[in-house]
Tab-separated table of C-alpha atoms in Angstrom:
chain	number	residue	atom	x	y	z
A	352	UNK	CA	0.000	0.000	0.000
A	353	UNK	CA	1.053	3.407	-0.434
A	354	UNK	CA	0.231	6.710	1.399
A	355	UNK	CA	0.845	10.484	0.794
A	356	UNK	CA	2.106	13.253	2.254
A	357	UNK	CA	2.747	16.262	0.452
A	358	UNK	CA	4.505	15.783	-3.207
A	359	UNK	CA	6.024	12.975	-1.483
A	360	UNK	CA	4.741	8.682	-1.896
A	361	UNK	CA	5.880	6.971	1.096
A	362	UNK	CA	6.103	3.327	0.927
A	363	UNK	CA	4.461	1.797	3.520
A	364	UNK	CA	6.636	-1.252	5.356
A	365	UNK	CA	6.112	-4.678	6.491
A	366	UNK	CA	4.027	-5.610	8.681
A	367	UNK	CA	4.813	-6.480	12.079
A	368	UNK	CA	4.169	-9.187	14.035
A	369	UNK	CA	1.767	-7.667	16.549
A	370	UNK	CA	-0.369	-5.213	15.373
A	371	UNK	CA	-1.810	-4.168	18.690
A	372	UNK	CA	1.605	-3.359	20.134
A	373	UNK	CA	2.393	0.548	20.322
A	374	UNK	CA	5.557	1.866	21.926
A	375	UNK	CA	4.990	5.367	23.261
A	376	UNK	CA	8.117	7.689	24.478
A	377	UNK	CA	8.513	9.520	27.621
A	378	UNK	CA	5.590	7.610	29.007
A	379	UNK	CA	5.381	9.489	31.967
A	380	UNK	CA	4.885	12.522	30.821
A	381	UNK	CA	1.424	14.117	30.941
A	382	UNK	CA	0.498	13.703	27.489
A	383	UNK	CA	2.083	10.068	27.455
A	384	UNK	CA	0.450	8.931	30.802
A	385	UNK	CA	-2.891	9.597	29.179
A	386	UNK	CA	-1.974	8.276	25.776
A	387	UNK	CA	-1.227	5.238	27.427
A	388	UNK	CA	-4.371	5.040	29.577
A	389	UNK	CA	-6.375	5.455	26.548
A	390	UNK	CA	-4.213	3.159	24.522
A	391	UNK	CA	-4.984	0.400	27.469
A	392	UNK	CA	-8.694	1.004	27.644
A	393	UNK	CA	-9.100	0.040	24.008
A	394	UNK	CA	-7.011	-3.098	24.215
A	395	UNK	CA	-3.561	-2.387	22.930
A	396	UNK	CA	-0.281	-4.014	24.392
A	397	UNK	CA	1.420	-0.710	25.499
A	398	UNK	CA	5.696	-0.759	25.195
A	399	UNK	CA	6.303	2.274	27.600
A	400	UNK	CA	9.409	4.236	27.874
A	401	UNK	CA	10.853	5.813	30.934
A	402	UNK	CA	14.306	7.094	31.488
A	403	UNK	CA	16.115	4.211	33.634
A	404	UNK	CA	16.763	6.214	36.314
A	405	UNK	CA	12.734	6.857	36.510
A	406	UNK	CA	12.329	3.200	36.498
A	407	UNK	CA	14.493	2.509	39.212
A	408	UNK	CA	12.228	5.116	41.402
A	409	UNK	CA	9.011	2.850	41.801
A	410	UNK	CA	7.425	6.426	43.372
A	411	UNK	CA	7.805	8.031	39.271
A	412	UNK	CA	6.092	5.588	37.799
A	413	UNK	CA	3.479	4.406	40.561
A	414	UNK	CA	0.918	6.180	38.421
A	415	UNK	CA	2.194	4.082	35.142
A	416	UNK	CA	1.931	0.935	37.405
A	417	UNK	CA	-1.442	1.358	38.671
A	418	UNK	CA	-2.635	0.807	35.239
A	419	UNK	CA	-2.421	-2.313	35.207
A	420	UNK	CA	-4.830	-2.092	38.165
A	421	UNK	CA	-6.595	-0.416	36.096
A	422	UNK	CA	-6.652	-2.677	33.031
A	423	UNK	CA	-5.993	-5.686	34.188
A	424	UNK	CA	-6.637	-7.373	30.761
A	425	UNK	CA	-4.388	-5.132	29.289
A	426	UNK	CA	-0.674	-5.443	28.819
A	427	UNK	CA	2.023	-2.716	30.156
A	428	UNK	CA	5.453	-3.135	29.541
A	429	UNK	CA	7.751	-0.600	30.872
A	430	UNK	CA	11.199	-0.048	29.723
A	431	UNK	CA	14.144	1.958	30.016
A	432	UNK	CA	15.906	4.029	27.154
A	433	UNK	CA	17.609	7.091	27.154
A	434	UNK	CA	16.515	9.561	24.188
A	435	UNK	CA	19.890	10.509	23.507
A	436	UNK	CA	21.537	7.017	23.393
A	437	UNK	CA	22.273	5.839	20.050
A	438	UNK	CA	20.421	2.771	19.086
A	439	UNK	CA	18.600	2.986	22.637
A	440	UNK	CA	15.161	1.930	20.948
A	441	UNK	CA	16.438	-0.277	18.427
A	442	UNK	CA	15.410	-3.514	20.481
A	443	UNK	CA	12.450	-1.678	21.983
A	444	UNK	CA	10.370	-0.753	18.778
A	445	UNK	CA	11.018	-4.412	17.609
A	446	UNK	CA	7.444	-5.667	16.816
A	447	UNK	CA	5.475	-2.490	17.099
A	448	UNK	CA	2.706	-1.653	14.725
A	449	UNK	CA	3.139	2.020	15.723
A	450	UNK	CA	5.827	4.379	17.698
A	451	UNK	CA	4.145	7.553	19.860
A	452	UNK	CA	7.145	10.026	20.083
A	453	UNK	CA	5.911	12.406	22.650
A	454	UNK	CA	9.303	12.383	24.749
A	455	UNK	CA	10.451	16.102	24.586
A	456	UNK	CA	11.649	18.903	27.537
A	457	UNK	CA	9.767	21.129	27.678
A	458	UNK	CA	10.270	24.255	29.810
A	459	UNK	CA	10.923	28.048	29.333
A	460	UNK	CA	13.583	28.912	31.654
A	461	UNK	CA	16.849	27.186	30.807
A	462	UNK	CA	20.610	28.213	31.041
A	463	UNK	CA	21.730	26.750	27.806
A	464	UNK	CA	18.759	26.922	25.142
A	465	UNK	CA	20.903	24.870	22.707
A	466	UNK	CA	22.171	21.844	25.541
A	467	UNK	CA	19.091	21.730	27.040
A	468	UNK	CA	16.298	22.412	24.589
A	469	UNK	CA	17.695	22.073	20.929
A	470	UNK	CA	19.511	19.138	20.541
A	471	UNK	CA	17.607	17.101	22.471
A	472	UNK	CA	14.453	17.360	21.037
A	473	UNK	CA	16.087	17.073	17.527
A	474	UNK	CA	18.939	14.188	18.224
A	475	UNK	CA	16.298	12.446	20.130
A	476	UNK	CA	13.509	12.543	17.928
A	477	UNK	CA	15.782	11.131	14.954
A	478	UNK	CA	17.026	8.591	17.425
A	479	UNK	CA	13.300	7.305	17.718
A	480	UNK	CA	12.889	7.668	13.646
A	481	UNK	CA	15.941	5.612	12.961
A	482	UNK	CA	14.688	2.730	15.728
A	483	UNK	CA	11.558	2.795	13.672
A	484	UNK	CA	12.712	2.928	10.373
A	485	UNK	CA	15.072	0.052	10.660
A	486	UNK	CA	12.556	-1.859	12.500
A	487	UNK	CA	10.308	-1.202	9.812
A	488	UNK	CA	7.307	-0.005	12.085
A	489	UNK	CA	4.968	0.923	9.437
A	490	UNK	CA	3.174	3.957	11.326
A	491	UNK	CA	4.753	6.799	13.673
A	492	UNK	CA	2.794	9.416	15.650
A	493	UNK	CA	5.072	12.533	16.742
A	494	UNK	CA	3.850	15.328	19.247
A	495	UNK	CA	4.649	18.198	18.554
A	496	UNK	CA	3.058	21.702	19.383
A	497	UNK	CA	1.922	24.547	18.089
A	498	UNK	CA	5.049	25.915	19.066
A	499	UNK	CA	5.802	24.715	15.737
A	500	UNK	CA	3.249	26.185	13.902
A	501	UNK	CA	3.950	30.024	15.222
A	502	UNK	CA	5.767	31.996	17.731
A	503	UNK	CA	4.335	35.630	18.163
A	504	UNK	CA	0.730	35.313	16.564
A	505	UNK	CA	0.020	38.089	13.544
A	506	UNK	CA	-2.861	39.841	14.334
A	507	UNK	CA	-5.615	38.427	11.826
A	508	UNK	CA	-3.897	35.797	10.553
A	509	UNK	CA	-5.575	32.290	10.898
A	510	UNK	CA	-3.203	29.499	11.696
A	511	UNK	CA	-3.260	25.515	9.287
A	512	UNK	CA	-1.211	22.774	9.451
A	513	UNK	CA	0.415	24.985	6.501
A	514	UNK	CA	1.835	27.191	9.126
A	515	UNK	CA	5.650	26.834	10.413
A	516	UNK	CA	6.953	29.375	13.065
A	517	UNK	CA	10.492	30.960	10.626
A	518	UNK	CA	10.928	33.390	13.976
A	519	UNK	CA	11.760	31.211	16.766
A	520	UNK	CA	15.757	30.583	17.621
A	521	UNK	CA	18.110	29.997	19.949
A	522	UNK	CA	17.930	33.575	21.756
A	523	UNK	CA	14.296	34.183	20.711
A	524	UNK	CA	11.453	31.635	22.607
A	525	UNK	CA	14.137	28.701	22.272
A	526	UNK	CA	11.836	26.494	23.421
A	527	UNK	CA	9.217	27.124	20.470
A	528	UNK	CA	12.328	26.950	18.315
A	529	UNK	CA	13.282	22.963	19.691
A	530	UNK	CA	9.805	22.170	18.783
A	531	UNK	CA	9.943	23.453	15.394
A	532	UNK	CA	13.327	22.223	14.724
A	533	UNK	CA	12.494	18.816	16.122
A	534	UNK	CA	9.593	18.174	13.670
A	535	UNK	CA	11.718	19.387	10.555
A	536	UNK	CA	13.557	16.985	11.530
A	537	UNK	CA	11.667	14.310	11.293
A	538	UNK	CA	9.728	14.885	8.034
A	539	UNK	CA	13.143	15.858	6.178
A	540	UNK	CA	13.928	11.957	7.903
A	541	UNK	CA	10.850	10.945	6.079
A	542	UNK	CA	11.431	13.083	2.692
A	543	UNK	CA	15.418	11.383	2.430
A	544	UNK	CA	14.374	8.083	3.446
A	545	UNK	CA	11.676	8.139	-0.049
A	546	UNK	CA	14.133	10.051	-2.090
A	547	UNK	CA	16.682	7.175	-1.613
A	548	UNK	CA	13.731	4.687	-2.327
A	549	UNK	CA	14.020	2.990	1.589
A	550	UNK	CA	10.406	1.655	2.957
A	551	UNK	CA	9.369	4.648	5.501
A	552	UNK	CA	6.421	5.042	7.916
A	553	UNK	CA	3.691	6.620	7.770
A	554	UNK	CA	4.485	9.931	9.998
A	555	UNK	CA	1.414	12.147	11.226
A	556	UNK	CA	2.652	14.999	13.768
A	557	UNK	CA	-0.415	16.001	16.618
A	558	UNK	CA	0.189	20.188	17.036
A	559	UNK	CA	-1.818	20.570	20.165
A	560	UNK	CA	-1.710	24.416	21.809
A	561	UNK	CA	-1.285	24.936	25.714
A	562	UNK	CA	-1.973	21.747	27.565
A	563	UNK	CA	-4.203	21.531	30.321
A	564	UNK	CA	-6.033	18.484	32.572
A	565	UNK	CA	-5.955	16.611	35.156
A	566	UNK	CA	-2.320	15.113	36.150
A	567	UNK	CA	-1.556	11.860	37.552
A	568	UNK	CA	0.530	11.432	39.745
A	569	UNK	CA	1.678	14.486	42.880
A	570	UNK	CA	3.655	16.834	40.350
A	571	UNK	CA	2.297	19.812	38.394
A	572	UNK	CA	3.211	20.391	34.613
A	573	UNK	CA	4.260	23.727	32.945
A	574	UNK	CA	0.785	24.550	31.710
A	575	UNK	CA	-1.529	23.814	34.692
A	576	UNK	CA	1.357	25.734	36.517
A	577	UNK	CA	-0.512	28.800	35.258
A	578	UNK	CA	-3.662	27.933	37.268
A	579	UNK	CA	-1.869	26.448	40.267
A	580	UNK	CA	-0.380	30.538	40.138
A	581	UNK	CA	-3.421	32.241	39.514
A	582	UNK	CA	-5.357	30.045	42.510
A	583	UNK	CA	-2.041	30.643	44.818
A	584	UNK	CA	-2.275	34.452	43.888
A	585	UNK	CA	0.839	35.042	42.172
A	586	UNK	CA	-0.656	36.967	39.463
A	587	UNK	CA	-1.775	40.171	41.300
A	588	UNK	CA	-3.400	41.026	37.870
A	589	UNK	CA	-5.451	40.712	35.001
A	590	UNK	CA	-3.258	41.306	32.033
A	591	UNK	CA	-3.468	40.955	28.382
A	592	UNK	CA	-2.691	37.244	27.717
A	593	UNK	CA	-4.892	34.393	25.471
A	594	UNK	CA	-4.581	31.438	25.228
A	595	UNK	CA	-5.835	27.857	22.748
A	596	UNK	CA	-6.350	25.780	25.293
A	597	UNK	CA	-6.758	22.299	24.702
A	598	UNK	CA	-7.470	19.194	27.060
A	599	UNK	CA	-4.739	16.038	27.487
A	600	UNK	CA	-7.306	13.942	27.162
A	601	UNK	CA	-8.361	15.465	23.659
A	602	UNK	CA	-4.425	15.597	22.881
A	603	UNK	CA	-4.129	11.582	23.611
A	604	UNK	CA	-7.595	11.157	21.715
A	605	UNK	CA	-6.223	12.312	18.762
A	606	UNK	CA	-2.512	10.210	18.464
A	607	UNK	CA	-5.002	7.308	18.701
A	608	UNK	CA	-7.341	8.163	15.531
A	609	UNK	CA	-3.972	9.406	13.648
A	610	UNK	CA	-2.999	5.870	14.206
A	611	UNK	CA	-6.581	4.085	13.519
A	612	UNK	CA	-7.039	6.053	10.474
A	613	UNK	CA	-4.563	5.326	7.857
A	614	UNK	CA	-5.929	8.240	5.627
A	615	UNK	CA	-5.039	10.491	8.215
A	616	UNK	CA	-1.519	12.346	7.235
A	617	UNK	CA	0.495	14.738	7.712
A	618	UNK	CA	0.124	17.833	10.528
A	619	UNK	CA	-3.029	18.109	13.034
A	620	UNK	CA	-3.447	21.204	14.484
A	621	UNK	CA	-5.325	21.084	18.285
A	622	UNK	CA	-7.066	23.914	19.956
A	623	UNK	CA	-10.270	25.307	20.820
A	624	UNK	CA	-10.408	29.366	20.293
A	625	UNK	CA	-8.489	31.800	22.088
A	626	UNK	CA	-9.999	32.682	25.687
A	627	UNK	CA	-8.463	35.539	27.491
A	628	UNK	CA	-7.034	35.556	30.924
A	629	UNK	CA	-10.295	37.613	32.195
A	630	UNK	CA	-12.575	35.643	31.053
A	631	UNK	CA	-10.214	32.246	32.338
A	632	UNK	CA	-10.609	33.814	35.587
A	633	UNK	CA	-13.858	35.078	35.639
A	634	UNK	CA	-15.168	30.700	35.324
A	635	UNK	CA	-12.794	30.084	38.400
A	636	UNK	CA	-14.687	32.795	40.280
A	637	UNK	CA	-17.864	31.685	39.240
A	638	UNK	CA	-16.325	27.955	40.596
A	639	UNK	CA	-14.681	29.265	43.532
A	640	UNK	CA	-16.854	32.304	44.752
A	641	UNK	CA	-15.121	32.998	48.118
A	642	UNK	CA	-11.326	32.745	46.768
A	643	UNK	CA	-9.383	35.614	46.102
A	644	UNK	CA	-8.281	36.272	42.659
A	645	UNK	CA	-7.221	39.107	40.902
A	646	UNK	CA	-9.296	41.644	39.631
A	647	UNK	CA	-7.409	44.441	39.297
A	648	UNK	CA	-7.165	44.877	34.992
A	649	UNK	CA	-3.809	45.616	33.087
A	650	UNK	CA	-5.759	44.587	29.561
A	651	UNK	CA	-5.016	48.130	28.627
A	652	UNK	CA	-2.460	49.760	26.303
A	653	UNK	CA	-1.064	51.317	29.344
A	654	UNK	CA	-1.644	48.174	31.747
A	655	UNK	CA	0.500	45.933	28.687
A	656	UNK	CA	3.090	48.742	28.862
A	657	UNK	CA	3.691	47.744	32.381
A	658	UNK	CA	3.340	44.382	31.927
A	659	UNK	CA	6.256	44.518	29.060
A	660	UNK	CA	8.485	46.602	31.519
A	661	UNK	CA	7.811	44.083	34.333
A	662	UNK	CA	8.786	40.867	32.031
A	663	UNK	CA	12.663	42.211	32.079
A	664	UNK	CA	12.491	41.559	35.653
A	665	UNK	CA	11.277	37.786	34.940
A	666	UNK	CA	13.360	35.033	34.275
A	667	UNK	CA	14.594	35.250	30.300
A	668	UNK	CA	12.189	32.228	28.708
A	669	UNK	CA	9.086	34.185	31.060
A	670	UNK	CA	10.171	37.478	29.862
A	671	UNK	CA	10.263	36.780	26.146
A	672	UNK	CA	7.011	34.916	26.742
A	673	UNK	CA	5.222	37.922	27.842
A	674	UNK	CA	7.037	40.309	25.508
A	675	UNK	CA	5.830	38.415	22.202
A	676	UNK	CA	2.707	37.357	23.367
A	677	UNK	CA	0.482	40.351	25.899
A	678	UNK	CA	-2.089	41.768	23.406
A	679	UNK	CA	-1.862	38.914	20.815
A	680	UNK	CA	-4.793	36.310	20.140
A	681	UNK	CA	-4.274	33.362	17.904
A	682	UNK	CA	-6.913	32.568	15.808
A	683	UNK	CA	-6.618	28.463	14.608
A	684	UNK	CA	-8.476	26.617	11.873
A	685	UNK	CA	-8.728	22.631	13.444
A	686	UNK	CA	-11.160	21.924	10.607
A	687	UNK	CA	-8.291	19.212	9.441
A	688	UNK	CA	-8.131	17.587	12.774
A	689	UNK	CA	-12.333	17.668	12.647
A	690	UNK	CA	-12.290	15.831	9.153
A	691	UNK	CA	-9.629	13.594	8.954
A	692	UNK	CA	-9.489	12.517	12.492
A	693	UNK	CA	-13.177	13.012	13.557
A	694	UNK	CA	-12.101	15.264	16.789
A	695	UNK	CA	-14.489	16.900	18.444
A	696	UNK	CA	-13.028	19.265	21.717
A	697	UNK	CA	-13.929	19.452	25.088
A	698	UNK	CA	-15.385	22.478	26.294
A	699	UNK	CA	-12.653	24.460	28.090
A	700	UNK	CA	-14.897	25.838	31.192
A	701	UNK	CA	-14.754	21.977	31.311
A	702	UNK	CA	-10.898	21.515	30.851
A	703	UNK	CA	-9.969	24.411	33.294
A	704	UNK	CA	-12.883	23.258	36.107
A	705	UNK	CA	-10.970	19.752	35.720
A	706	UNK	CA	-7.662	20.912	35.786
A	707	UNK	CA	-8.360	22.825	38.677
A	708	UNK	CA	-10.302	20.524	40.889
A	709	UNK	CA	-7.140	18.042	40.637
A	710	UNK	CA	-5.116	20.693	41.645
A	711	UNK	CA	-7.151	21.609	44.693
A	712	UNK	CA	-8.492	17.564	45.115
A	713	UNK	CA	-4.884	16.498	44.943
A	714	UNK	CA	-3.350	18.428	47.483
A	715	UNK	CA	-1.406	20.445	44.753
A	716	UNK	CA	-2.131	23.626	46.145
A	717	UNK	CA	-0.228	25.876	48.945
A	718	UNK	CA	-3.516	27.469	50.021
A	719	UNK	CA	-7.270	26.180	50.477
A	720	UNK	CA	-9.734	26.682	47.942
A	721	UNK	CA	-13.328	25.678	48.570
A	722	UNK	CA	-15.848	25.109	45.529
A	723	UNK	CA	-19.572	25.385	45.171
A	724	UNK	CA	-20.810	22.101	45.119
A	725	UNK	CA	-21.783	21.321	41.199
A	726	UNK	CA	-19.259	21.975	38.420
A	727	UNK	CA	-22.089	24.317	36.570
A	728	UNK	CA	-20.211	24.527	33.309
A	729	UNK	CA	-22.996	26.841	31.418
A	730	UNK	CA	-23.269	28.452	34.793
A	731	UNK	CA	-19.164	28.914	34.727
A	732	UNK	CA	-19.513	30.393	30.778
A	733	UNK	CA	-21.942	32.448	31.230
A	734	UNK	CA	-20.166	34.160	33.944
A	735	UNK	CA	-17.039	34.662	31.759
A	736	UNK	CA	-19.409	36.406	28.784
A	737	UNK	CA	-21.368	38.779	31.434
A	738	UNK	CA	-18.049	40.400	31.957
A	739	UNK	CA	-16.827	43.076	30.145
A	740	UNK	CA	-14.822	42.760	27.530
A	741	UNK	CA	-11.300	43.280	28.191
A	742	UNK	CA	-10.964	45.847	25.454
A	743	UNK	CA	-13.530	47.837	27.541
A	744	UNK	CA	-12.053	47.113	30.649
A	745	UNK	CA	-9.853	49.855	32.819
A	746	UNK	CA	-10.364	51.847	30.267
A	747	UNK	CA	-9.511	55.253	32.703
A	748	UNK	CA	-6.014	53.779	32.461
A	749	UNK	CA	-3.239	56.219	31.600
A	750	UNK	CA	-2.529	55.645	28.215
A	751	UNK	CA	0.123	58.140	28.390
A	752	UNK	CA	2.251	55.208	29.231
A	753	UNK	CA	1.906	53.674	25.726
A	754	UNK	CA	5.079	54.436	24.118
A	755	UNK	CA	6.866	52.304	26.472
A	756	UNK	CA	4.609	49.068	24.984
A	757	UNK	CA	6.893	49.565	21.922
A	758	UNK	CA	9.671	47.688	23.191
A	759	UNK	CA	11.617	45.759	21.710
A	760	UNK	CA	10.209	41.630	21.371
A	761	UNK	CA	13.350	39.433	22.393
């Protein structure tokens, strides 16, 4: 059989010898844990991949382990291999219908962007494509990000899966630039393997935006840090941030139909549409009536002025964060991911209820938060729309302060 991506016919390889065995990377990760889950419920054999010093900790992978509890029809292998070995997944992708790469750092804040962030998404990513490709796994699922698709969002520009962020780098939102870099990567892998007429995969890439669900496990990832700092009241305002949010469990959803739909190919971009930091708060008020959270509104031209002052003062990966993000909204086209896949997204007042209740159920907070007794989701979204609009809000500001919002966007 043959499949397409792009100008490109990929030659489809062997098959394996079990074709309910999937190896997914990084497996305890927060996308991977749920992948896995999900993988589980609907009777795969699951090949899981943990670093080997998170093996040997039975506490980092207790949540891994319990799903066999779980499932207990199921099978759960977990195995150590280090991303940046050479050849460390040769033996472990033996056999496997499909490879889920989601291993990848992610963080903002790191002292060498290229060390930390760069080469290890790239070197390991290709370490995973060679495994596969020599093992002749005939489909491969990598997760990538939207990070991928754009850095600083143009004002009225719609994002595809044609997108690719050309402004990300090593000094500029490195981290966006190890996700773009990393899936380059791996469809020039694809594009050389064809040219020199070698049986290839079948690659689709998931591009979710931010993140957000409930967590196994007692940690707390980068992107339901936000609310774990809004709740804790580290934000002392409202400023002029949006965000695609999009659930793990919709994330995980979607590797599985890229891999139980072979027409499915190429890039699937994840989101639902931009919500604004006012409106994110104004459902965990409506959730949490008697917490304190912020109120006081920088969504201003003078209020972002501040803001974009203040971010100096932040560490560098926060600061250039803030800088080429504050008054931006990214506007996303999933119709791709809605045809070819059959997604359909959660609601986020759902997502961000969830995500918070496992904060505050988990013990994952540093301060007690009580909650009405019903998650009232329409009750939660109509709040958020009864506000006013953030373009309407603090509107006495001093705009006098605007000129200092031109700086500079590194």
């Amino acid at each position: 059989t043959q499949s397409t991506w792009g100008h490109l016919t990929l030659m489809a390889a062997t098959t394996p010898t079990n074709p309910r065995l999937v190896c997914v990377t990084g497996a305890n990760g927060f996308v991977a844990t749920e992948l896995t889950r999900q993988l589980l419920a609907k009777g795969y054999h699951v090949r899981a991949t943990v670093r080997g010093s998170t093996l040997a900790n039975a506490a980092k992978v207790a949540h891994l382990t319990a799903l066999r509890t779980e499932f207990p029809d199921a099978t759960l292998e977990l195995v150590a291999a280090e991303l940046l070995d050479d050849g460390a997944f040769d033996a472990v992708v033996q056999g496997c219908f499909c490879v889920m790469h989601t291993a990848s750092p992610y963080t903002l804040n790191v002292k060498d962007p290229v060390k930390d962030l760069i080469e290890p998404a790239v070197n390991g990513t290709l370490n995973v494509l060679r495994s596969a490709a020599n093992a002749h796994v005939p489909h491969v699922v990598v997760t990538s990000s939207m990070a991928a698709v754009t850095d600083s969002p143009k004002k009225g520009h719609v994002y595809t899966e044609a997108d690719w962020n050309e402004e990300s780098s090593e000094t500029r939102n490195p981290y966006y630039a190890s996700k773009v870099r990393a899936e380059k990567a791996a469809w020039a892998f694809v594009e050389e393997r064809a040219a020199a007429g070698a049986s290839v995969f079948r690659l689709v890439t998931i591009n979710p935006f931010l993140i957000i669900g409930p967590e196994p496990g007692d940690g707390v990832n980068t992107s339901n840090a936000m609310f774990k700092d809004v709740l804790e009241g580290k934000y002392p305002a409202l400023m002029d941030l949006s965000w695609c949010f999009v659930d793990v469990r919709d994330v995980a959803r979607a590797h599985v139909l890229a891999l139980e739909r072979p027409e499915a190919s190429g890039r699937f971009v994840l989101a639902n549409d931009a919500i604004h930091m006012k409106d994110v708060v104004a459902i965990l008020r409506h959730k949490y009536p008697e917490h304190k959270l912020p109120k006081r509104n920088l969504s201003c031209r003078g209020g972002t002025a501040l803001t974009k002052l203040g971010s100096y003062f932040q560490p560098k990966g926060t600061g250039q964060y803030l800088r080429t993000n504050l008054g931006r909204v990214c506007l996303l086209d999933c119709t791709k991911a809605r045809t070819q896949l059959g997604m359909t997204f959660m609601p986020v007042a759902q997502s961000i209820i969830d995500t918070t209740e496992d904060l505050r159920t988990h013990n994952k907070l540093a301060c007690e938060v009580t909650a009405v007794a019903a998650t009232d989701i329409e009750g939660a979204l109509a709040a958020a729309a009864a506000e006013p609009s953030h373009e309407d809000a603090s509107a006495s500001a001093a705009d006098d302060t605007d000129a200092a919002s031109s700086g500079g966007d590194q």
